[in-house]
Structures are given as structure tokens and as C-alpha cells.
């Protein structure tokens, strides 16, 4: 399973937002950091400064009681093009794990290939956890960014794409901002005479 970084499973199962045992009396002692180099448990701001100063560290955030990570932090180390992203508090984020969803009664055009959650755009997965499950099912996806694939000589193209000679990224382009649907046309209230 070379397509999965060794720290990813630990990140997805880690517990966040508990008080740090070492810095319990400090003001910023909430454990919301994760070190990609150490593969250890979550830690707080003060532990980062003392033990992980020169390491690759990402900060986990909360949205509606679910753990999220900023796209700008995680896309440096993971290929996330198949995972649905959201804008929360002016920051583009993605969810770490699958979120439960009540049964959908209306027809939706895009759903997560693992858990069936409705998606906003033409993405394949709703979270990093669902993408990991997709890799385990051998669904021709990877977490290794293209820049690292070129450096290491890793090939993850499908047999169909190899026959056609097309790179994987060109066959599944991300939707642009102009291609996204609006919820409706803004209308002005009629004037009273």
C-alpha cells in the first residue's frame, strides 16, 4: 500500500481537542496539532514549540463537531483532488473522517463512492477517511501528490489511461468557479406604487 503515507491512518484515528497533560494550566493547551514526521499523538501549541519546531506539523480545526484540516496545509503532502472541499470561515477545508448523514429523499447527482454522502461537485469522496477506504478497495486513487510521484518514479495511472496515453490529471479535471451552479437567480422585490 505504497500510495498511503505512513502517518495518515494515525491522523485519522487520533483524538483531538482534549487538554494537554503537560500544559494543562496554560491558555492554549488544546491538543489540535499533528506531526507528520513523528507519527505521534496530537499535541498542543506549547508542545509544538518545544518538541516539533522543525517538523511538518498541521493544525486540526473543528467544524460542526467534526475535525477538518485546511486545504493549504494538507495539499502539500497529500493528493486531495478527489475529496470534496468546503469553505468555512473564509478558509477552504476538508473533513478528516466520514460524517453521518440522514437518508436523502431527493435525487442527488454526486455521492461519495464509499459512504454515499451527497456531494456538492464532481468529487469522488467526502473525506480523507473515505478516500483511504477507496485506496484499500483498489479504486485507482492515491494520496501521493504528482510532484512526489515524478520524483520517486511512482506510476498510478489506470490501464485504460495507459492505453490512451493520457495522464490521470487530464482525464478528470476539477470544476472551475465559473462551472459551479448557483442556487438561484437573485431577484429584486417589486416596487409598490
XYZ file of N, CA and C in Angstrom:
579
model
N 0.846 -1.190 0.000
C 0.000 0.000 0.000
C 0.886 1.246 0.000
N 1.711 1.395 -1.036
C 2.654 2.497 -1.134
C 1.968 3.829 -1.402
N 0.710 3.798 -1.797
C 0.000 5.026 -2.116
C -0.498 5.754 -0.868
N -0.262 5.199 0.323
C -0.736 5.795 1.573
C 0.460 6.159 2.447
N 0.595 7.423 2.839
C 1.689 7.805 3.742
C 1.552 7.081 5.084
N 2.659 6.770 5.742
C 2.593 6.004 6.988
C 1.889 6.727 8.132
N 1.822 8.037 8.098
C 1.211 8.801 9.188
C -0.295 9.003 9.005
N -0.846 8.676 7.850
C -2.245 9.026 7.560
C -3.236 8.283 8.448
N -3.071 6.986 8.605
C -4.015 6.230 9.441
C -3.983 6.729 10.879
N -2.806 7.071 11.361
C -2.686 7.602 12.727
C -3.416 8.942 12.837
N -3.309 9.782 11.813
C -4.010 11.072 11.800
C -5.522 10.867 11.861
N -6.034 9.925 11.084
C -7.480 9.713 11.012
C -8.050 9.096 12.283
N -7.239 8.389 13.052
C -7.732 7.768 14.286
C -7.351 8.551 15.541
N -6.555 9.606 15.385
C -6.104 10.389 16.543
C -7.273 11.140 17.181
N -7.131 11.372 18.473
C -8.118 12.136 19.229
C -7.610 13.572 19.370
N -8.461 14.526 19.025
C -8.078 15.941 19.082
C -8.976 16.699 20.053
N -8.561 17.892 20.396
C -9.315 18.857 21.192
C -9.539 18.408 22.630
N -8.570 17.702 23.184
C -8.562 17.427 24.611
C -7.437 18.263 25.226
N -7.453 18.422 26.535
C -6.458 19.259 27.216
C -5.144 18.493 27.303
N -4.068 19.187 27.001
C -2.723 18.604 27.050
C -2.361 18.253 28.500
N -1.812 17.049 28.699
C -1.435 16.607 30.050
C -0.276 17.437 30.594
N 0.637 17.848 29.737
C 1.835 18.568 30.177
C 1.534 20.038 30.453
N 0.720 20.659 29.604
C 0.441 22.102 29.708
C -1.018 22.371 30.077
N -1.563 21.627 30.974
C -2.979 21.722 31.320
C -3.380 23.093 31.850
N -2.486 23.778 32.511
C -2.819 25.079 33.104
C -2.604 26.248 32.155
N -2.050 26.012 30.988
C -1.792 27.090 30.031
C -3.068 27.433 29.262
N -3.074 28.618 28.664
C -4.283 29.090 27.980
C -4.524 28.380 26.645
N -3.485 27.991 25.925
C -3.636 27.348 24.618
C -3.205 25.883 24.694
N -3.790 25.160 25.623
C -3.360 23.780 25.867
C -4.230 22.742 25.162
N -5.036 23.163 24.223
C -5.895 22.240 23.484
C -5.057 21.482 22.457
N -5.163 20.175 22.434
C -4.374 19.339 21.521
C -5.024 19.328 20.144
N -4.551 20.219 19.276
C -5.106 20.332 17.923
C -4.016 20.343 16.854
N -2.844 19.821 17.175
C -1.728 19.749 16.227
C -1.366 18.278 15.998
N -0.828 18.010 14.803
C -0.394 16.652 14.481
C 0.899 16.730 13.694
N 1.908 15.965 14.111
C 3.208 15.965 13.454
C 3.270 14.835 12.432
N 3.576 15.187 11.195
C 3.667 14.199 10.127
C 4.986 13.433 10.184
N 5.993 13.999 10.837
C 7.303 13.368 10.904
C 7.425 12.384 12.065
N 6.794 12.684 13.195
C 6.929 11.843 14.390
C 5.913 10.710 14.445
N 4.760 10.898 13.813
C 3.685 9.904 13.852
C 3.280 9.607 15.295
N 3.110 10.658 16.081
C 2.745 10.520 17.491
C 1.312 11.026 17.695
N 0.874 11.049 18.944
C -0.464 11.548 19.261
C -0.545 13.053 19.022
N -1.762 13.593 19.090
C -1.955 15.036 18.933
C -1.307 15.770 20.109
N -0.994 17.035 19.891
C -0.330 17.820 20.913
C -0.771 19.268 20.816
N -0.362 20.077 21.793
C -0.806 21.470 21.876
C 0.238 22.417 21.282
N -0.090 23.685 21.284
C 0.767 24.742 20.770
C 2.130 24.758 21.463
N 2.145 24.581 22.781
C 3.391 24.638 23.543
C 4.268 23.414 23.272
N 3.652 22.245 23.092
C 4.424 21.041 22.751
C 5.065 21.195 21.376
N 4.378 21.881 20.478
C 4.950 22.097 19.142
C 6.230 22.910 19.240
N 6.182 23.977 20.010
C 7.358 24.840 20.137
C 8.529 24.133 20.795
N 8.248 23.200 21.696
C 9.340 22.547 22.412
C 9.850 21.277 21.728
N 8.984 20.517 21.053
C 9.401 19.215 20.520
C 9.318 19.074 19.002
N 8.539 19.900 18.341
C 8.296 19.710 16.908
C 8.577 20.975 16.100
N 9.531 21.766 16.562
C 9.775 23.075 15.965
C 10.169 23.000 14.486
N 10.975 22.028 14.099
C 11.431 21.945 12.713
C 10.765 20.797 11.945
N 9.612 20.338 12.418
C 8.897 19.230 11.774
C 7.734 19.744 10.925
N 7.203 18.848 10.089
C 5.994 19.169 9.316
C 4.781 18.938 10.220
N 4.124 20.023 10.597
C 3.006 19.962 11.535
C 1.780 20.577 10.876
N 0.630 19.927 11.044
C -0.630 20.505 10.569
C -1.531 20.767 11.762
N -2.377 21.777 11.616
C -3.320 22.126 12.675
C -4.695 21.613 12.297
N -5.324 20.933 13.219
C -6.673 20.412 13.017
C -7.657 21.425 13.576
N -8.725 21.642 12.863
C -9.751 22.583 13.284
C -11.070 21.836 13.453
N -12.066 22.520 14.002
C -13.373 21.928 14.233
C -14.427 22.651 13.419
N -15.330 21.881 12.846
C -16.489 22.439 12.154
C -17.671 21.532 12.433
N -18.662 22.059 13.122
C -19.861 21.296 13.481
C -19.496 19.972 14.146
N -18.613 20.028 15.112
C -18.175 18.875 15.904
C -17.423 17.819 15.092
N -16.909 18.189 13.928
C -16.118 17.281 13.117
C -14.747 17.901 12.864
N -13.734 17.054 12.752
C -12.365 17.524 12.549
C -12.122 17.827 11.077
N -11.526 18.993 10.819
C -11.194 19.415 9.460
C -9.753 19.894 9.439
N -9.193 19.960 8.234
C -7.848 20.482 8.048
C -7.896 21.426 6.853
N -7.102 22.485 6.913
C -7.068 23.438 5.799
C -6.430 22.800 4.571
N -7.020 23.067 3.429
C -6.504 22.547 2.167
C -5.088 23.049 1.936
N -4.807 24.298 2.274
C -3.472 24.875 2.052
C -2.388 24.139 2.836
N -2.728 23.512 3.954
C -1.748 22.771 4.741
C -1.582 21.334 4.235
N -2.678 20.676 3.914
C -2.624 19.246 3.609
C -2.265 18.958 2.159
N -2.556 19.885 1.246
C -2.276 19.596 -0.163
C -0.784 19.569 -0.476
N 0.041 20.060 0.422
C 1.494 19.992 0.243
C 2.013 18.565 0.386
N 1.291 17.733 1.132
C 1.771 16.386 1.426
C 0.845 15.275 0.942
N -0.383 15.616 0.536
C -1.344 14.606 0.075
C -2.009 15.043 -1.221
N -2.331 14.092 -2.071
C -3.131 14.346 -3.265
C -4.594 14.325 -2.830
N -5.270 15.469 -2.912
C -6.636 15.581 -2.392
C -7.639 15.978 -3.476
N -7.272 15.827 -4.740
C -8.140 16.312 -5.818
C -9.484 15.595 -5.882
N -9.588 14.372 -5.352
C -10.848 13.624 -5.403
C -11.733 13.873 -4.192
N -11.283 14.679 -3.224
C -12.002 14.863 -1.966
C -12.742 16.202 -1.978
N -14.027 16.182 -1.587
C -14.865 17.382 -1.525
C -14.275 18.381 -0.528
N -14.139 19.633 -0.932
C -13.677 20.695 -0.042
C -14.828 21.651 0.239
N -14.727 22.368 1.336
C -15.741 23.326 1.750
C -15.057 24.612 2.174
N -15.780 25.728 2.108
C -15.264 26.994 2.625
C -15.953 27.253 3.953
N -15.150 27.293 5.018
C -15.663 27.532 6.363
C -14.828 28.640 6.976
N -15.477 29.713 7.395
C -14.798 30.888 7.950
C -13.707 31.401 7.012
N -14.032 31.531 5.747
C -13.152 32.056 4.704
C -11.936 31.186 4.414
N -11.917 29.967 4.894
C -10.797 29.061 4.624
C -11.328 27.796 3.965
N -10.649 27.342 2.922
C -11.035 26.100 2.257
C -10.509 24.934 3.082
N -11.415 24.022 3.484
C -11.062 22.894 4.345
C -11.632 21.604 3.771
N -11.141 20.474 4.317
C -11.759 19.190 4.020
C -11.840 18.390 5.310
N -12.812 17.478 5.352
C -13.061 16.696 6.561
C -12.107 15.511 6.632
N -11.672 15.175 7.854
C -10.775 14.048 8.038
C -11.516 12.723 7.887
N -12.669 12.603 8.521
C -13.387 11.339 8.546
C -14.806 11.482 8.016
N -15.381 10.341 7.693
C -16.758 10.269 7.208
C -17.699 10.869 8.247
N -18.713 11.587 7.771
C -19.710 12.173 8.659
C -21.045 11.504 8.401
N -21.773 11.147 9.447
C -23.079 10.519 9.220
C -24.040 11.489 8.553
N -24.898 10.951 7.721
C -25.873 11.772 7.010
C -27.212 11.053 7.036
N -28.275 11.784 7.352
C -29.591 11.139 7.293
C -29.913 10.715 5.868
N -30.811 9.752 5.740
C -31.172 9.253 4.413
C -31.711 10.387 3.553
N -31.209 10.467 2.330
C -31.599 11.512 1.393
C -32.853 11.055 0.659
N -33.861 11.921 0.645
C -35.100 11.567 -0.042
C -35.121 12.064 -1.476
N -34.433 13.173 -1.744
C -34.417 13.696 -3.109
C -33.226 13.129 -3.876
N -33.329 13.127 -5.174
C -32.249 12.591 -6.011
C -31.075 13.567 -6.018
N -29.877 13.026 -5.835
C -28.669 13.835 -5.902
C -27.791 13.278 -7.009
N -27.061 14.167 -7.661
C -26.274 13.730 -8.813
C -24.878 13.261 -8.440
N -24.336 13.729 -7.317
C -22.980 13.355 -6.929
C -23.002 12.806 -5.507
N -22.449 11.600 -5.316
C -22.382 10.997 -3.984
C -20.991 10.421 -3.764
N -20.611 10.318 -2.504
C -19.339 9.713 -2.122
C -19.374 8.234 -2.510
N -18.304 7.757 -3.119
C -18.249 6.368 -3.586
C -18.146 5.365 -2.452
N -17.845 5.821 -1.239
C -17.698 4.911 -0.106
C -18.929 4.939 0.799
N -19.313 6.127 1.279
C -20.392 6.200 2.269
C -21.726 6.668 1.693
N -21.747 7.139 0.455
C -22.994 7.563 -0.172
C -23.448 8.959 0.214
N -22.623 9.721 0.914
C -22.990 11.086 1.296
C -23.104 11.952 0.044
N -24.102 12.822 0.004
C -24.263 13.689 -1.160
C -23.137 14.725 -1.187
N -22.628 14.972 -2.382
C -21.529 15.911 -2.577
C -22.000 17.082 -3.418
N -21.311 18.203 -3.275
C -21.715 19.409 -3.990
C -21.227 19.416 -5.431
N -20.063 18.853 -5.682
C -19.465 18.900 -7.016
C -19.103 17.491 -7.471
N -18.341 17.401 -8.530
C -17.992 16.117 -9.124
C -16.792 15.465 -8.447
N -16.757 15.466 -7.135
C -15.705 14.791 -6.395
C -16.106 13.341 -6.174
N -15.137 12.499 -5.792
C -15.419 11.082 -5.577
C -15.620 10.731 -4.112
N -15.019 11.514 -3.200
C -15.046 11.175 -1.779
C -15.413 12.391 -0.941
N -16.012 12.147 0.236
C -16.420 13.248 1.111
C -15.360 13.590 2.153
N -14.378 12.715 2.365
C -13.373 12.936 3.409
C -12.102 12.151 3.096
N -11.049 12.446 3.853
C -9.803 11.693 3.694
C -9.991 10.231 4.081
N -10.825 9.985 5.093
C -11.095 8.611 5.518
C -11.766 7.797 4.423
N -12.703 8.401 3.703
C -13.368 7.692 2.608
C -12.396 7.450 1.453
N -11.492 8.391 1.196
C -10.512 8.168 0.142
C -9.571 7.035 0.523
N -9.198 6.944 1.797
C -8.365 5.837 2.259
C -9.087 4.502 2.045
N -10.382 4.470 2.345
C -11.167 3.251 2.093
C -11.201 2.935 0.601
N -11.252 3.961 -0.247
C -11.214 3.760 -1.689
C -9.895 3.173 -2.153
N -8.796 3.593 -1.539
C -7.486 3.033 -1.874
C -7.432 1.565 -1.467
N -7.981 1.255 -0.300
C -7.992 -0.140 0.163
C -8.840 -1.025 -0.746
N -9.847 -0.446 -1.363
C -10.688 -1.207 -2.304
C -10.079 -1.252 -3.699
N -8.884 -0.686 -3.839
C -8.176 -0.659 -5.122
C -8.988 0.071 -6.192
N -9.400 1.295 -5.881
C -10.215 2.099 -6.797
C -9.365 3.045 -7.631
N -8.087 2.740 -7.826
C -7.202 3.527 -8.665
C -7.102 4.985 -8.207
N -6.884 5.184 -6.932
C -6.654 6.518 -6.379
C -5.392 6.456 -5.525
N -4.822 7.613 -5.264
C -3.600 7.681 -4.476
C -3.610 8.938 -3.617
N -2.794 8.940 -2.591
C -2.594 10.123 -1.771
C -1.285 10.814 -2.104
N -0.472 10.221 -2.968
C 0.836 10.778 -3.277
C 0.681 11.893 -4.308
N 1.083 13.132 -3.967
C 0.982 14.239 -4.927
C 1.798 13.959 -6.182
N 1.366 14.530 -7.312
C 2.046 14.303 -8.585
C 3.511 14.690 -8.525
N 3.845 15.760 -7.817
C 5.242 16.187 -7.731
C 6.101 15.112 -7.077
N 5.570 14.427 -6.061
C 6.314 13.355 -5.409
C 6.348 12.106 -6.280
N 5.297 11.868 -7.059
C 5.264 10.707 -7.950
C 6.370 10.835 -8.993
N 6.558 12.038 -9.518
C 7.592 12.251 -10.523
C 8.973 12.083 -9.922
N 9.149 12.564 -8.673
C 10.444 12.450 -8.011
C 10.802 10.998 -7.721
N 9.807 10.202 -7.286
C 10.053 8.832 -6.873
C 9.828 7.834 -8.000
N 9.311 8.269 -9.143
C 9.058 7.372 -10.252
C 7.864 6.473 -10.035
N 6.908 6.883 -9.208
C 5.723 6.081 -8.927
C 4.705 6.299 -10.026
N 4.102 5.233 -10.508
C 3.074 5.327 -11.546
C 1.758 4.828 -10.988
N 0.698 5.645 -11.110
C -0.611 5.253 -10.613
C -1.689 5.441 -11.666
N -1.334 5.361 -12.931
C -2.340 5.522 -13.981
C -3.079 4.213 -14.182
N -4.303 4.304 -14.660
C -5.121 3.123 -14.878
C -4.736 2.473 -16.197
N -5.080 1.186 -16.381
C -4.771 0.525 -17.644
C -5.435 1.224 -18.833
N -6.657 1.716 -18.644
C -7.362 2.404 -19.728
C -6.617 3.677 -20.129
N -6.127 4.434 -19.131
C -5.402 5.666 -19.422
C -4.052 5.365 -20.044
N -3.432 4.241 -19.664
C -2.152 3.878 -20.266
C -2.336 3.562 -21.739
N -3.475 2.899 -22.078
C -3.754 2.593 -23.474
C -3.939 3.867 -24.285
N -4.641 4.827 -23.703
C -4.920 6.077 -24.408
C -3.720 7.012 -24.374
N -2.804 6.800 -23.436
C -1.627 7.653 -23.333
C -1.911 8.993 -22.680
N -2.994 9.094 -21.918
C -3.344 10.348 -21.261
C -2.914 10.300 -19.813
N -2.394 11.409 -19.273
C -2.100 11.430 -17.843
C -3.401 11.446 -17.050
N -3.350 10.929 -15.813
C -4.546 10.824 -14.979
C -5.183 12.181 -14.712
N -4.377 13.222 -14.511
C -4.918 14.525 -14.156
C -5.725 15.150 -15.286
N -5.406 14.839 -16.549
C -6.140 15.454 -17.654
C -7.500 14.807 -17.872
N -7.668 13.550 -17.452
C -8.933 12.869 -17.690
C -10.010 13.261 -16.695
N -9.624 13.841 -15.549
C -10.604 14.190 -14.534
C -10.276 15.578 -14.004
N -10.657 16.603 -14.747
C -10.333 17.974 -14.366
C -11.251 18.446 -13.252
N -10.735 19.297 -12.389
C -11.541 19.863 -11.301
C -12.452 20.936 -11.858
N -13.651 21.078 -11.316
C -14.559 22.109 -11.809
C -14.035 23.498 -11.474
N -14.203 24.410 -12.398
C -13.772 25.783 -12.160
C -14.871 26.548 -11.445
N -14.531 27.742 -10.965
C -15.511 28.553 -10.251
C -16.671 28.937 -11.159
N -16.404 29.137 -12.440
C -17.464 29.521 -13.364
C -18.412 28.355 -13.655
N -17.945 27.136 -13.523
C -18.770 25.979 -13.842
C -19.684 25.585 -12.684
N -19.467 26.126 -11.516
C -20.302 25.767 -10.367
C -21.680 26.389 -10.507
N -22.666 25.636 -10.074
C -24.049 26.105 -10.195
C -24.397 27.100 -9.094
N -25.221 28.054 -9.423
C -25.771 28.962 -8.423
C -27.023 28.337 -7.851
N -27.392 28.728 -6.650
C -28.609 28.202 -6.052
C -29.843 28.799 -6.699
N -29.729 29.976 -7.213
C -30.863 30.622 -7.846
C -30.466 31.981 -8.382
N -31.368 32.600 -9.095
C -31.100 33.924 -9.650
C -31.616 34.949 -8.654
N -30.759 35.892 -8.246
C -31.236 36.908 -7.311
C -32.295 37.790 -7.971
N -33.367 37.998 -7.304
C -34.457 38.815 -7.812
C -34.703 39.973 -6.867
N -35.051 41.109 -7.430
C -35.339 42.278 -6.635
C -36.824 42.320 -6.315
N -37.133 42.770 -5.127
C -38.538 42.879 -4.725
C -39.233 43.938 -5.588
N -40.486 43.696 -5.971
C -41.190 44.687 -6.808
C -41.482 45.962 -6.013
N -41.461 47.083 -6.734
C -41.778 48.359 -6.099
C -43.292 48.513 -5.948
N -43.718 49.098 -4.842
C -45.136 49.406 -4.677
C -45.408 50.807 -5.180
N -46.481 50.945 -5.921
C -46.802 52.253 -6.496
C -47.692 53.068 -5.621
